[in-house]
Amino acid sequence: MARRGGGRAARVRERTGAESGPVAPAFITRRMMPHDLLTPDGLDVIEAKADQILAEVGIDVNEPEDRDEFRRAGASIDGARVRFEPGHVRELARTAPSEFTQHARNPDKSVVIGGNHVVMAPAYGSPFVSDLAGGRRYASLEDFRNFVKLTHATPWLHHSGGTICEPVDVPVNKRHLDMVYSHLTCNDQAFMGSVTIPERARDSVEMARIVFGADFVDEHCVILGNVNVNSPLVWDNAMTGAIRAYAEANQAPVVVPFILGGAMGPVTLAGDIAQAHAETMVGVALSQLIRPGCPVIYGNFLSSMALRSGSPTFGTPEPAIGSLVVGQMARRVGLPLRCAGAFTASKLPDGQAMAESTMSMMSAILCGTNFILHSAGWLEGGLTMGYEKFVMDADLCGALHRFLEGVSLDDDQFAIDGFHEVGPGNHFFGSQHTLRHYETAFFDSTTADNNSFEQWRDAGESRTEERAAARVAEVLAEYEPPPIDESIDAALLDYMGRKKSSMPDMWY
Amino acid sequence: MARRGGGRAARVRERTGAESGPVAPAFITRRMMPHDLLTPDGLDVIEAKADQILAEVGIDVNEPEDRDEFRRAGASIDGARVRFEPGHVRELARTAPSEFTQHARNPDKSVVIGGNHVVMAPAYGSPFVSDLAGGRRYASLEDFRNFVKLTHATPWLHHSGGTICEPVDVPVNKRHLDMVYSHLTCNDQAFMGSVTIPERARDSVEMARIVFGADFVDEHCVILGNVNVNSPLVWDNAMTGAIRAYAEANQAPVVVPFILGGAMGPVTLAGDIAQAHAETMVGVALSQLIRPGCPVIYGNFLSSMALRSGSPTFGTPEPAIGSLVVGQMARRVGLPLRCAGAFTASKLPDGQAMAESTMSMMSAILCGTNFILHSAGWLEGGLTMGYEKFVMDADLCGALHRFLEGVSLDDDQFAIDGFHEVGPGNHFFGSQHTLRHYETAFFDSTTADNNSFEQWRDAGESRTEERAAARVAEVLAEYEPPPIDESIDAALLDYMGRKKSSMPDMWY
């Protein structure tokens, strides 16, 4: 029985039994379907409200070239303000594919994004890292490479991610080169490129061309670029520039409003969802005007706020339930979805962190997210990448793999022979049915302690994060880089060297 | 807008605004519906397999009087073994109500169990307690009463529970009297009675009659009794005796198989679910043979096992996904459901504990559980009741209240006036729409720290459980007992005194 989702590597490993660790898929093909919270009538209302926002209030698009795209497409332009008739952005977005393959350097690790597939990637964008031994500190390139290595070695992550943490020891204008080089050499999974300014996005594409070949890149998606709206209702030129750079190269922008309810959007969920839908669809429409049919991801990032302090909160119930509607909107318009992640406001990988992260990751699963950015490592509202948190979250990702398998009703799963063999009052421990299924029966967490109190006490009363710290050290010690053609590596180094020497260091 | 579920108290508070803390309902009426994992065809298969187990293997019923009930009803009896034709137990169970009210001493706190309602109760049955200051130790009556007080003071728990922890400083044959007395005096919510032997169940009913009146108790449910099957496929006489004691008194047994997959059932989920369904339905059928129409709850407790050690595991993905099917089976037969809880194998309220508990509580919500026993406090596979874990779990219960509200599409939730007022690029902080909704916008956790790193650091770098410990002390210090008629209290004390002096202490 094929218990796990797609991917040639998984099938090969299942066939050959060549691996002793968990059999990991290249990505998940879910059997537990997303949850539909609202009826289609409810979705009609939300889309109508999003259309009303775009028609009455409009959205500011700072780059004249982009406004020209929208003008030519029939939008109404008033200064920077762009307004759309109801239904117009959805019509413009219609050429975007509902599902696409992002190719990895290792073809066995290419991922399908969209449909019933789920791809998990590490967290993104934190200036700090923390671990039990060293506490919280600015992230370095070494940290960045450590997280790429941890991702490569983690069976439950399918994607190398992007700016996992900011290597702040490398100049601002050059660090994207080191990050892309690390993704392309310390890991062989798919990855995300730079978005901070369009030239860096183009560098990311150039380096991918070295690895995959220019013709291949023009016809296949090999990079995602995470692009944020300046909510509420502003598309600035850095971000539309990144959409342009990736769309022109037939690569996939991930179009993401980041809305902290009460600040960058209403305090009420329905308004945030309608606003986010409007903002996302404008970005998707732009990508399709630039290159019709280019892959693009419908992104979303909803958050809430602590009422007493005004601080942002993460992993709370409002965005979790809101995500279910966001997922329905993405399916309604037929686009792959990025939503939710292992969010928390906690500064430590403690109880708060894992309660919040688990609620948010469960919402990602329930809402049908296809690309779960921030699946592992997130702490402190995204300001810190935690080493121990990373492996604790990775275990949660593993558990969610199993959750998404659903429940098999294959005849042997009912163990009728086992009931006949065992009978009332006896245990199944040694039964033939148990022996047949024992090895694959249950997900095995690397950080959970399931021993008796006495065993746990005598072993030193460890906390989860202490076991996780040991796991981090073990995985990094055992890490082996995936093979790469020497000439490709040399060409990447050459490109990076030339780019770096072509400009002075910039530190801001 | 009535954002929260039923209960007269909640409505009164909403109308009068008399309370400064969170507006808590007597119970939840969910707007986010349960998730249907399987198609009706899949449920047919499971029911057929459960029927096959009962027809071919059968179930041992140790008490001759109970076997007589089943014989008269048409089952086949062979020694202790009872076998049922396919469809027979479901037919026998048909008189059980799909929904019933359990009355509380305070009528405003009566709960509806079944349908779209959710009732959350504290954990049950641990011999130990733990807290940060004192570590793990045997539970005492003082601990028991502390947890009843904490439950009373927690807005997100709707039910006083039962054997929250074992007061091991009270003789085994007398402690049920102290527990029932504590439930009836330290709290005014609904509660669970003793089940360990039938006489103690009858004592529980007698004490309820003192409070509610004998006639009222004969016609209304005022007690639940949690009754475990000896899985696999054995009903022993202590447990059927408890079913009998409660059913005869028109009170509600909660019929619960506890299946650790690979030990008391197959290692495969489908087999466990079919077995549990068979076992539960036999218990439900017995309750209906004893008193047709008496309230009864379809219970379930699935667990998994650590592959390397054989230790039981809790809060893992297999029971979480299995619960979704269990919920469908309960709805199929039209019975209220008890399933899942804040489970964990962790010895501490740490990251493992909250990841596992959150996954399991989310599964309780998803599968449509009506009565969530073990909603707060559970540690170490149920062996320990944790003080800090209790308030951390209670916060999770509060978050799930909000999750179950779903997303309101009331017109004002879309904030169209807010978008017109704020416009692109500006913040919603001071907008009229934000001011209208600010106070009720987001769930407010008592134990989460959402402050900046610097604020958190300067305040002492607290962990979640340290904040929870402070919260425990605060709640217990502020606790005020609910009022009770002095003559009723005296009658309860008199009953308890007479029962205690009628028998010598027993310590095992």
Short mmCIF file of N, CA and C in Angstrom, two decimals, chain B residues 28 67 89 130 194 265 372:
data_model
loop_
_atom_site.label_atom_id
_atom_site.label_comp_id
_atom_site.label_asym_id
_atom_site.label_seq_id
_atom_site.Cartn_x
_atom_site.Cartn_y
_atom_site.Cartn_z
N ILE B 28 -20.54 25.61 24.58
CA ILE B 28 -20.32 26.16 23.24
C ILE B 28 -21.37 25.64 22.27
N ARG B 67 -25.76 -10.49 31.02
CA ARG B 67 -25.93 -11.47 29.93
C ARG B 67 -27.40 -11.82 29.75
N VAL B 89 -26.95 -4.57 17.78
CA VAL B 89 -26.64 -3.60 18.85
C VAL B 89 -27.10 -2.19 18.46
N SER B 130 1.38 17.75 39.98
CA SER B 130 2.69 18.40 39.98
C SER B 130 2.52 19.89 39.81
N SER B 194 -18.97 8.77 40.90
CA SER B 194 -18.03 7.66 41.04
C SER B 194 -18.50 6.46 40.22
N GLY B 265 -5.77 -3.44 21.22
CA GLY B 265 -6.42 -3.44 19.91
C GLY B 265 -5.35 -3.55 18.85
N ILE B 372 -15.78 17.06 26.01
CA ILE B 372 -14.33 16.86 25.96
C ILE B 372 -13.83 16.71 27.38
#
